[in-house]
Amino acid sequence: MSDANAPWLVVGLGNPGPGYAANRHNVGFMVADLLAERVGGSFKRAQKAQAQVLEGRVGPPGPAGRRVVLAKPLSYMNLSGGPVTALRDFYKVPTANIVAIHDELDIDYGMLRLKLGGGDNGHNGLKSMTKAMGPDYHRVRFGIGRPPGRLQVADFVLKDFSSVERKELGYFVDRAADSVECLVTEGLERAQSTYNS
């Protein structure tokens, strides 16, 4: 069980730079950006890590709200573990209070699955995080589905969402942000029963 007063570190995984911004692989950044909007602040370059961060609270106003550090690593996806570990150490966040938001090939587009721990399923961002600090952090897995036809996985994840997918993307990103807030304020079981699809 995590320390009730410890902050949470919520990390959107993605690749930095405008060329990657709308890629499927960057859906973690999209959710982090929406959470930042809700918190009412903007990301700033971290002093102690290669990341953009925003400190704030989620949940009900007052003491019931939970302290969070939202983060977007500025390394490439496959090097996410370094910045996340530096932020964990700087903000004194227990590993069980870390949430990684990431794209997931094995789940249909727009579906969510929340879990604690587990393997990396070939995801380079998770692989880097797990190598740096072990697997015992939370994941918000945002389904992007499998590539159509013979399209390679690497090409698929680095492509932008299709025009059909973009019609619902805002709704799904909003729902993923809700699931993160629920996880942080009400716990994993409640978030799973409400948002796992």
Coordinates of N, CA and C in Angstrom, one line a residue:
M1 N 0.9 -1.2 0.0 CA 0.0 0.0 0.0 C 0.9 1.2 0.0
S2 N 0.5 2.3 -0.8 CA 1.4 3.4 -0.9 C 1.1 4.4 0.3
D3 N 2.1 5.2 0.6 CA 2.0 6.2 1.6 C 1.0 7.3 1.1
A4 N 0.0 7.5 2.0 CA -1.1 8.4 1.6 C -0.6 9.8 1.3
N5 N 0.5 10.3 1.9 CA 1.0 11.6 1.7 C 2.0 11.8 0.6
A6 N 2.5 10.6 0.1 CA 3.5 10.7 -1.0 C 2.9 11.2 -2.3
P7 N 3.6 11.9 -3.1 CA 3.1 12.4 -4.3 C 3.0 11.2 -5.3
W8 N 2.3 11.4 -6.4 CA 2.2 10.5 -7.5 C 3.0 11.1 -8.7
L9 N 3.6 10.2 -9.4 CA 4.3 10.6 -10.6 C 3.6 10.0 -11.8
V10 N 3.0 10.8 -12.6 CA 2.2 10.4 -13.8 C 3.0 10.7 -15.0
V11 N 3.4 9.7 -15.7 CA 4.3 9.9 -16.9 C 3.6 9.5 -18.2
G12 N 3.5 10.5 -19.1 CA 3.0 10.2 -20.4 C 4.2 9.8 -21.2
L13 N 4.1 8.6 -21.9 CA 5.2 8.2 -22.7 C 5.0 8.6 -24.2
G14 N 6.1 9.0 -24.8 CA 6.1 9.4 -26.2 C 7.5 9.8 -26.6
N15 N 7.5 10.3 -27.8 CA 8.8 10.8 -28.4 C 8.7 12.4 -28.5
P16 N 9.8 13.1 -28.2 CA 9.8 14.5 -28.2 C 9.8 15.1 -29.6
G17 N 9.3 16.3 -29.8 CA 9.4 17.0 -31.1 C 8.1 16.9 -31.9
P18 N 7.9 18.0 -32.7 CA 6.6 18.1 -33.4 C 6.4 17.0 -34.4
G19 N 7.4 16.4 -35.0 CA 7.3 15.4 -36.0 C 6.6 14.1 -35.4
Y20 N 6.6 13.9 -34.1 CA 6.0 12.8 -33.5 C 4.7 13.1 -32.8
A21 N 4.4 14.3 -32.7 CA 3.3 14.8 -31.8 C 2.0 14.0 -32.0
A22 N 1.6 13.7 -33.2 CA 0.3 13.1 -33.5 C 0.4 11.6 -33.7
N23 N 1.6 11.0 -33.5 CA 1.7 9.6 -33.7 C 0.9 8.8 -32.7
R24 N 0.6 7.5 -33.0 CA 0.0 6.6 -32.1 C 0.8 6.4 -30.9
H25 N 2.2 6.3 -31.1 CA 3.1 6.1 -30.0 C 3.1 7.2 -29.0
N26 N 2.5 8.4 -29.3 CA 2.6 9.5 -28.5 C 1.3 9.8 -27.7
V27 N 0.4 8.8 -27.7 CA -0.9 9.0 -27.0 C -0.7 9.3 -25.5
G28 N 0.4 8.7 -24.9 CA 0.7 9.1 -23.5 C 0.9 10.6 -23.3
F29 N 1.6 11.2 -24.2 CA 1.8 12.7 -24.2 C 0.5 13.4 -24.3
M30 N -0.4 12.9 -25.2 CA -1.7 13.5 -25.4 C -2.5 13.5 -24.1
V31 N -2.5 12.4 -23.4 CA -3.2 12.2 -22.1 C -2.6 13.1 -21.0
A32 N -1.3 13.2 -21.0 CA -0.6 14.0 -20.0 C -0.9 15.5 -20.3
D33 N -1.0 15.9 -21.6 CA -1.3 17.3 -21.9 C -2.7 17.7 -21.4
L34 N -3.6 16.7 -21.6 CA -5.0 17.0 -21.1 C -5.0 17.1 -19.6
L35 N -4.3 16.2 -18.9 CA -4.3 16.3 -17.4 C -3.7 17.6 -17.0
A36 N -2.6 18.1 -17.7 CA -2.0 19.4 -17.4 C -3.1 20.5 -17.5
E37 N -3.9 20.4 -18.6 CA -4.9 21.4 -18.8 C -5.9 21.4 -17.6
R38 N -6.3 20.2 -17.2 CA -7.2 20.1 -16.0 C -6.6 20.7 -14.7
V39 N -5.3 20.4 -14.6 CA -4.6 20.9 -13.3 C -4.5 22.4 -13.4
G40 N -4.4 22.9 -14.6 CA -4.4 24.4 -14.8 C -3.0 25.0 -14.8
G41 N -2.1 24.3 -15.4 CA -0.7 24.8 -15.5 C -0.1 24.4 -16.8
S42 N 1.1 24.7 -17.0 CA 1.8 24.3 -18.2 C 3.2 23.6 -17.9
F43 N 3.6 22.7 -18.7 CA 4.8 22.0 -18.5 C 6.0 22.9 -18.6
K44 N 7.0 22.6 -17.7 CA 8.2 23.4 -17.7 C 9.4 22.4 -17.7
R45 N 10.5 22.8 -18.2 CA 11.7 21.9 -18.2 C 12.1 21.6 -16.8
A46 N 12.3 20.3 -16.5 CA 12.7 19.9 -15.1 C 14.2 20.3 -14.9
Q47 N 14.5 20.7 -13.7 CA 15.9 21.0 -13.4 C 16.8 19.7 -13.3
K48 N 16.2 18.7 -12.7 CA 16.9 17.5 -12.3 C 16.8 16.3 -13.3
A49 N 16.0 16.5 -14.4 CA 15.8 15.3 -15.2 C 15.5 15.8 -16.7
Q50 N 15.8 14.9 -17.6 CA 15.5 15.3 -19.0 C 14.0 15.0 -19.3
A51 N 13.2 16.0 -18.8 CA 11.7 15.8 -18.9 C 11.1 17.2 -18.7
Q52 N 9.8 17.3 -19.1 CA 9.0 18.4 -18.8 C 8.1 18.0 -17.7
V53 N 7.9 18.9 -16.7 CA 7.1 18.5 -15.5 C 6.1 19.6 -15.2
L54 N 5.0 19.2 -14.5 CA 4.1 20.1 -13.9 C 3.6 19.5 -12.6
E55 N 3.7 20.3 -11.6 CA 3.2 19.9 -10.3 C 1.8 20.4 -10.0
G56 N 1.0 19.6 -9.4 CA -0.4 20.1 -9.1 C -1.2 19.1 -8.3
R57 N -2.5 19.3 -8.3 CA -3.3 18.3 -7.6 C -4.5 17.8 -8.5
V58 N -4.8 16.6 -8.3 CA -6.0 16.1 -9.0 C -7.0 15.6 -7.9
G59 N -8.3 15.5 -8.4 CA -9.3 15.1 -7.4 C -10.0 16.3 -6.8
P60 N -10.8 16.1 -5.8 CA -11.6 17.1 -5.2 C -10.6 18.2 -4.6
P61 N -11.1 19.5 -4.6 CA -10.3 20.6 -4.0 C -10.0 20.4 -2.5
G62 N -9.0 20.9 -2.1 CA -8.6 20.8 -0.6 C -7.8 19.6 -0.4
P63 N -7.8 19.2 0.9 CA -6.8 18.1 1.3 C -7.1 16.8 0.7
A64 N -8.4 16.6 0.2 CA -8.7 15.3 -0.4 C -8.0 15.1 -1.8
G65 N -7.6 16.3 -2.4 CA -6.9 16.2 -3.7 C -5.6 15.6 -3.5
R66 N -5.1 14.8 -4.5 CA -3.8 14.2 -4.4 C -2.7 15.0 -5.1
R67 N -1.6 15.1 -4.5 CA -0.4 15.8 -5.2 C 0.1 14.9 -6.3
V68 N 0.3 15.5 -7.5 CA 0.8 14.8 -8.6 C 1.9 15.6 -9.3
V69 N 2.9 14.9 -9.8 CA 3.8 15.4 -10.7 C 3.6 14.8 -12.1
L70 N 3.1 15.6 -13.0 CA 2.9 15.1 -14.4 C 4.2 15.3 -15.1
A71 N 4.5 14.3 -16.0 CA 5.8 14.4 -16.7 C 5.7 13.8 -18.1
K72 N 6.6 14.5 -18.9 CA 6.8 14.0 -20.3 C 8.3 13.9 -20.5
P73 N 8.9 12.7 -20.6 CA 10.3 12.6 -20.8 C 10.7 13.2 -22.1
L74 N 11.8 13.9 -22.1 CA 12.3 14.5 -23.3 C 13.4 13.6 -24.1
S75 N 13.6 12.5 -23.5 CA 14.4 11.5 -24.2 C 13.5 10.8 -25.2
Y76 N 14.1 10.0 -26.1 CA 13.3 9.2 -26.9 C 12.6 8.1 -26.1
M77 N 11.6 7.5 -26.6 CA 10.8 6.5 -25.9 C 11.6 5.4 -25.3
N78 N 12.6 4.9 -26.1 CA 13.4 3.7 -25.6 C 14.4 4.1 -24.5
L79 N 14.4 5.4 -24.1 CA 15.3 5.8 -23.0 C 14.5 6.4 -21.9
S80 N 13.2 6.2 -21.8 CA 12.3 6.8 -20.8 C 12.8 6.5 -19.4
G81 N 13.4 5.4 -19.1 CA 13.7 4.9 -17.7 C 14.6 5.9 -17.0
G82 N 15.6 6.5 -17.7 CA 16.5 7.5 -17.1 C 15.8 8.7 -16.5
P83 N 15.0 9.4 -17.3 CA 14.3 10.6 -16.8 C 13.3 10.2 -15.7
V84 N 12.5 9.1 -15.9 CA 11.5 8.7 -14.9 C 12.2 8.4 -13.5
T85 N 13.3 7.7 -13.6 CA 14.0 7.4 -12.3 C 14.5 8.6 -11.7
A86 N 15.1 9.6 -12.4 CA 15.6 10.8 -11.9 C 14.4 11.6 -11.2
L87 N 13.3 11.6 -11.8 CA 12.1 12.3 -11.2 C 11.6 11.6 -10.0
R88 N 11.6 10.3 -10.0 CA 11.2 9.5 -8.9 C 12.0 9.8 -7.7
D89 N 13.4 9.9 -7.9 CA 14.3 10.1 -6.8 C 14.2 11.6 -6.3
F90 N 14.0 12.5 -7.2 CA 14.0 13.9 -6.9 C 12.7 14.2 -6.1
Y91 N 11.6 13.7 -6.5 CA 10.3 14.0 -5.8 C 10.0 13.0 -4.7
K92 N 10.9 12.0 -4.5 CA 10.7 11.0 -3.5 C 9.3 10.2 -3.6
V93 N 9.1 9.7 -4.8 CA 7.9 9.0 -5.1 C 8.1 7.5 -5.0
P94 N 7.3 6.8 -4.2 CA 7.4 5.4 -4.2 C 7.1 4.8 -5.6
T95 N 7.7 3.7 -5.9 CA 7.5 3.1 -7.3 C 6.0 2.8 -7.5
A96 N 5.3 2.4 -6.4 CA 3.9 2.0 -6.5 C 3.1 3.3 -6.8
N97 N 3.6 4.5 -6.7 CA 2.9 5.7 -7.0 C 3.3 6.3 -8.4
I98 N 3.9 5.4 -9.2 CA 4.2 5.9 -10.6 C 3.2 5.3 -11.5
V99 N 2.7 6.1 -12.4 CA 1.8 5.7 -13.5 C 2.4 6.0 -14.8
A100 N 2.5 5.0 -15.7 CA 3.0 5.2 -17.1 C 1.7 5.1 -18.0
I101 N 1.5 6.1 -18.8 CA 0.4 6.1 -19.8 C 1.1 5.8 -21.1
H102 N 0.6 4.7 -21.8 CA 1.3 4.3 -23.0 C 0.3 3.7 -24.0
D103 N 0.7 3.6 -25.3 CA 0.0 2.9 -26.3 C 0.2 1.4 -26.2
E104 N -0.9 0.7 -26.5 CA -0.8 -0.8 -26.4 C -1.4 -1.4 -27.6
L105 N -0.6 -2.2 -28.3 CA -1.0 -2.9 -29.6 C -2.0 -4.0 -29.4
D106 N -2.0 -4.7 -28.2 CA -2.8 -5.8 -28.1 C -4.2 -5.5 -27.5
I107 N -4.6 -4.3 -27.6 CA -5.9 -3.9 -27.1 C -6.5 -3.1 -28.3
D108 N -7.8 -3.3 -28.5 CA -8.5 -2.6 -29.6 C -8.4 -1.1 -29.4
Y109 N -8.5 -0.3 -30.5 CA -8.4 1.1 -30.5 C -9.3 1.8 -29.5
G110 N -8.8 2.6 -28.6 CA -9.6 3.4 -27.7 C -10.0 2.7 -26.4
M111 N -9.7 1.4 -26.3 CA -10.0 0.6 -25.1 C -8.9 0.9 -24.1
L112 N -9.3 0.8 -22.8 CA -8.3 1.0 -21.7 C -8.1 -0.3 -20.9
R113 N -6.9 -0.5 -20.4 CA -6.7 -1.5 -19.3 C -5.7 -0.9 -18.3
L114 N -6.1 -0.9 -17.1 CA -5.2 -0.4 -16.0 C -4.7 -1.6 -15.2
K115 N -3.4 -1.5 -14.9 CA -2.8 -2.6 -14.1 C -1.6 -2.1 -13.3
L116 N -1.2 -3.0 -12.4 CA 0.0 -2.7 -11.6 C 1.0 -3.8 -11.9
G117 N 2.2 -3.4 -12.4 CA 3.3 -4.4 -12.7 C 3.0 -5.2 -13.9
G118 N 3.8 -6.2 -14.2 CA 3.7 -7.0 -15.4 C 4.8 -6.8 -16.3
G119 N 4.8 -7.5 -17.5 CA 5.8 -7.4 -18.5 C 5.7 -6.1 -19.3
D120 N 6.7 -6.0 -20.3 CA 6.6 -4.8 -21.1 C 6.0 -5.0 -22.5
N121 N 5.7 -6.3 -22.8 CA 5.0 -6.7 -24.0 C 5.6 -6.1 -25.3
G122 N 7.0 -5.9 -25.2 CA 7.7 -5.4 -26.4 C 7.7 -3.9 -26.5
H123 N 7.1 -3.2 -25.5 CA 7.0 -1.7 -25.6 C 8.3 -1.1 -25.1
N124 N 9.0 -0.4 -25.9 CA 10.3 0.1 -25.6 C 10.4 1.1 -24.4
G125 N 9.3 1.8 -24.2 CA 9.2 2.8 -23.1 C 9.1 2.0 -21.8
L126 N 8.3 1.0 -21.8 CA 8.1 0.2 -20.5 C 9.4 -0.6 -20.3
K127 N 10.0 -1.1 -21.3 CA 11.2 -1.9 -21.2 C 12.3 -1.1 -20.5
S128 N 12.4 0.2 -20.9 CA 13.4 1.1 -20.3 C 13.1 1.4 -18.9
M129 N 11.8 1.7 -18.6 CA 11.4 2.0 -17.2 C 11.6 0.8 -16.3
T130 N 11.2 -0.4 -16.8 CA 11.4 -1.6 -16.0 C 12.8 -1.9 -15.7
K131 N 13.7 -1.7 -16.7 CA 15.1 -2.0 -16.5 C 15.7 -1.0 -15.5
A132 N 15.2 0.2 -15.5 CA 15.7 1.2 -14.5 C 15.2 1.0 -13.1
M133 N 14.0 0.5 -12.9 CA 13.4 0.6 -11.6 C 12.5 -0.6 -11.2
G134 N 12.6 -1.7 -12.0 CA 11.7 -2.8 -11.8 C 10.3 -2.6 -12.3
P135 N 9.4 -3.7 -12.3 CA 8.2 -3.6 -12.9 C 7.0 -3.1 -12.1
D136 N 7.2 -2.8 -10.8 CA 6.1 -2.6 -9.9 C 5.5 -1.2 -9.9
Y137 N 5.2 -0.7 -11.1 CA 4.5 0.6 -11.3 C 3.2 0.4 -12.0
H138 N 2.3 1.4 -11.9 CA 1.0 1.3 -12.6 C 1.2 1.6 -14.1
R139 N 0.3 1.0 -14.9 CA 0.2 1.3 -16.3 C -1.2 1.6 -16.7
V140 N -1.4 2.6 -17.5 CA -2.7 2.9 -18.1 C -2.4 2.6 -19.6
R141 N -2.9 1.5 -20.0 CA -2.7 1.0 -21.4 C -3.8 1.4 -22.3
F142 N -3.4 2.2 -23.3 CA -4.4 2.9 -24.2 C -4.3 2.0 -25.5
G143 N -5.4 1.4 -25.9 CA -5.4 0.5 -27.0 C -5.2 1.3 -28.3
I144 N -4.3 0.8 -29.2 CA -4.2 1.3 -30.6 C -4.5 0.3 -31.6
G145 N -4.7 -1.0 -31.2 CA -4.9 -2.1 -32.1 C -3.7 -2.5 -32.8
R146 N -3.8 -3.5 -33.7 CA -2.7 -4.1 -34.4 C -2.6 -3.4 -35.8
P147 N -1.4 -3.4 -36.4 CA -1.3 -2.8 -37.7 C -2.0 -3.6 -38.8
P148 N -2.6 -2.9 -39.7 CA -3.4 -3.6 -40.8 C -2.4 -4.2 -41.8
G149 N -2.9 -5.3 -42.4 CA -2.1 -5.9 -43.5 C -0.7 -6.3 -43.1
R150 N 0.3 -5.9 -43.9 CA 1.7 -6.2 -43.7 C 2.5 -5.1 -43.1
L151 N 1.8 -4.0 -42.6 CA 2.5 -2.9 -42.1 C 3.3 -3.3 -40.8
Q152 N 4.5 -2.9 -40.8 CA 5.4 -3.3 -39.7 C 4.9 -2.5 -38.4
V153 N 5.1 -3.2 -37.2 CA 4.7 -2.5 -36.0 C 5.4 -1.2 -35.8
A154 N 6.7 -1.1 -36.1 CA 7.5 0.1 -35.9 C 6.9 1.3 -36.7
D155 N 6.5 0.9 -38.0 CA 6.0 2.0 -38.8 C 4.6 2.4 -38.4
F156 N 3.8 1.4 -37.9 CA 2.4 1.6 -37.4 C 2.4 2.6 -36.3
V157 N 3.2 2.3 -35.2 CA 3.2 3.2 -34.0 C 3.7 4.6 -34.3
L158 N 4.6 4.7 -35.3 CA 5.1 6.1 -35.6 C 4.3 6.8 -36.7
K159 N 3.1 6.2 -37.0 CA 2.2 7.0 -37.9 C 1.2 7.7 -37.1
D160 N 0.6 8.8 -37.7 CA -0.5 9.5 -37.0 C -1.7 8.6 -37.0
F161 N -2.6 8.9 -36.0 CA -3.9 8.3 -36.0 C -4.6 8.6 -37.3
S162 N -5.4 7.6 -37.8 CA -6.1 7.8 -39.1 C -7.2 8.8 -38.9
S163 N -7.7 9.3 -40.0 CA -8.8 10.3 -40.0 C -10.0 9.7 -39.3
V164 N -10.3 8.4 -39.5 CA -11.4 7.8 -38.8 C -11.2 7.7 -37.3
E165 N -10.0 7.3 -36.9 CA -9.6 7.2 -35.5 C -9.7 8.6 -34.8
R166 N -9.2 9.6 -35.6 CA -9.2 11.0 -35.0 C -10.6 11.5 -34.6
K167 N -11.6 11.0 -35.2 CA -13.0 11.5 -34.9 C -13.3 11.1 -33.4
E168 N -12.8 10.0 -32.9 CA -13.1 9.6 -31.5 C -11.9 9.8 -30.6
L169 N -10.8 10.3 -31.1 CA -9.6 10.3 -30.3 C -9.7 11.2 -29.1
G170 N -10.4 12.4 -29.2 CA -10.6 13.3 -28.1 C -11.4 12.7 -27.0
Y171 N -12.4 11.9 -27.4 CA -13.2 11.2 -26.4 C -12.4 10.2 -25.6
F172 N -11.6 9.4 -26.3 CA -10.8 8.4 -25.7 C -9.7 8.9 -24.8
V173 N -9.1 10.0 -25.3 CA -8.0 10.7 -24.5 C -8.6 11.2 -23.2
D174 N -9.8 11.8 -23.3 CA -10.5 12.3 -22.1 C -10.8 11.2 -21.1
R175 N -11.3 10.1 -21.6 CA -11.6 8.9 -20.8 C -10.3 8.4 -20.1
A176 N -9.2 8.4 -20.8 CA -7.9 7.9 -20.3 C -7.5 8.9 -19.1
A177 N -7.7 10.2 -19.4 CA -7.3 11.1 -18.3 C -8.2 10.9 -17.1
D178 N -9.5 10.7 -17.3 CA -10.4 10.3 -16.2 C -9.9 9.1 -15.4
S179 N -9.4 8.1 -16.1 CA -9.0 6.9 -15.5 C -7.8 7.1 -14.6
V180 N -6.9 8.0 -15.1 CA -5.7 8.3 -14.3 C -6.1 9.0 -13.0
E181 N -7.0 10.0 -13.1 CA -7.5 10.7 -11.9 C -8.2 9.7 -10.9
C182 N -8.9 8.8 -11.5 CA -9.6 7.8 -10.6 C -8.6 6.9 -9.9
L183 N -7.6 6.5 -10.7 CA -6.5 5.6 -10.1 C -5.8 6.3 -8.9
V184 N -5.5 7.6 -9.2 CA -4.7 8.3 -8.2 C -5.6 8.6 -6.9
T185 N -6.8 9.0 -7.1 CA -7.6 9.4 -6.0 C -8.4 8.3 -5.3
E186 N -8.8 7.2 -6.1 CA -9.7 6.2 -5.5 C -9.1 4.8 -5.5
G187 N -7.9 4.6 -6.2 CA -7.2 3.3 -6.1 C -7.4 2.5 -7.4
L188 N -6.6 1.5 -7.5 CA -6.6 0.7 -8.8 C -7.8 -0.1 -9.0
E189 N -8.4 -0.7 -7.9 CA -9.5 -1.6 -8.1 C -10.7 -0.8 -8.6
R190 N -10.9 0.4 -8.0 CA -12.1 1.2 -8.5 C -11.8 1.7 -9.9
A191 N -10.6 2.1 -10.2 CA -10.3 2.5 -11.6 C -10.5 1.4 -12.6
Q192 N -10.1 0.2 -12.2 CA -10.2 -1.0 -13.1 C -11.7 -1.3 -13.4
S193 N -12.5 -1.3 -12.3 CA -13.9 -1.7 -12.5 C -14.6 -0.6 -13.3
T194 N -14.2 0.6 -13.2 CA -14.9 1.7 -14.0 C -14.4 1.8 -15.4
Y195 N -13.1 1.6 -15.6 CA -12.5 2.0 -16.9 C -12.0 0.8 -17.8
N196 N -11.7 -0.3 -17.2 CA -11.2 -1.4 -18.0 C -12.2 -1.9 -18.9
S197 N -11.9 -2.0 -20.2 CA -12.9 -2.4 -21.2 C -12.4 -3.6 -22.0

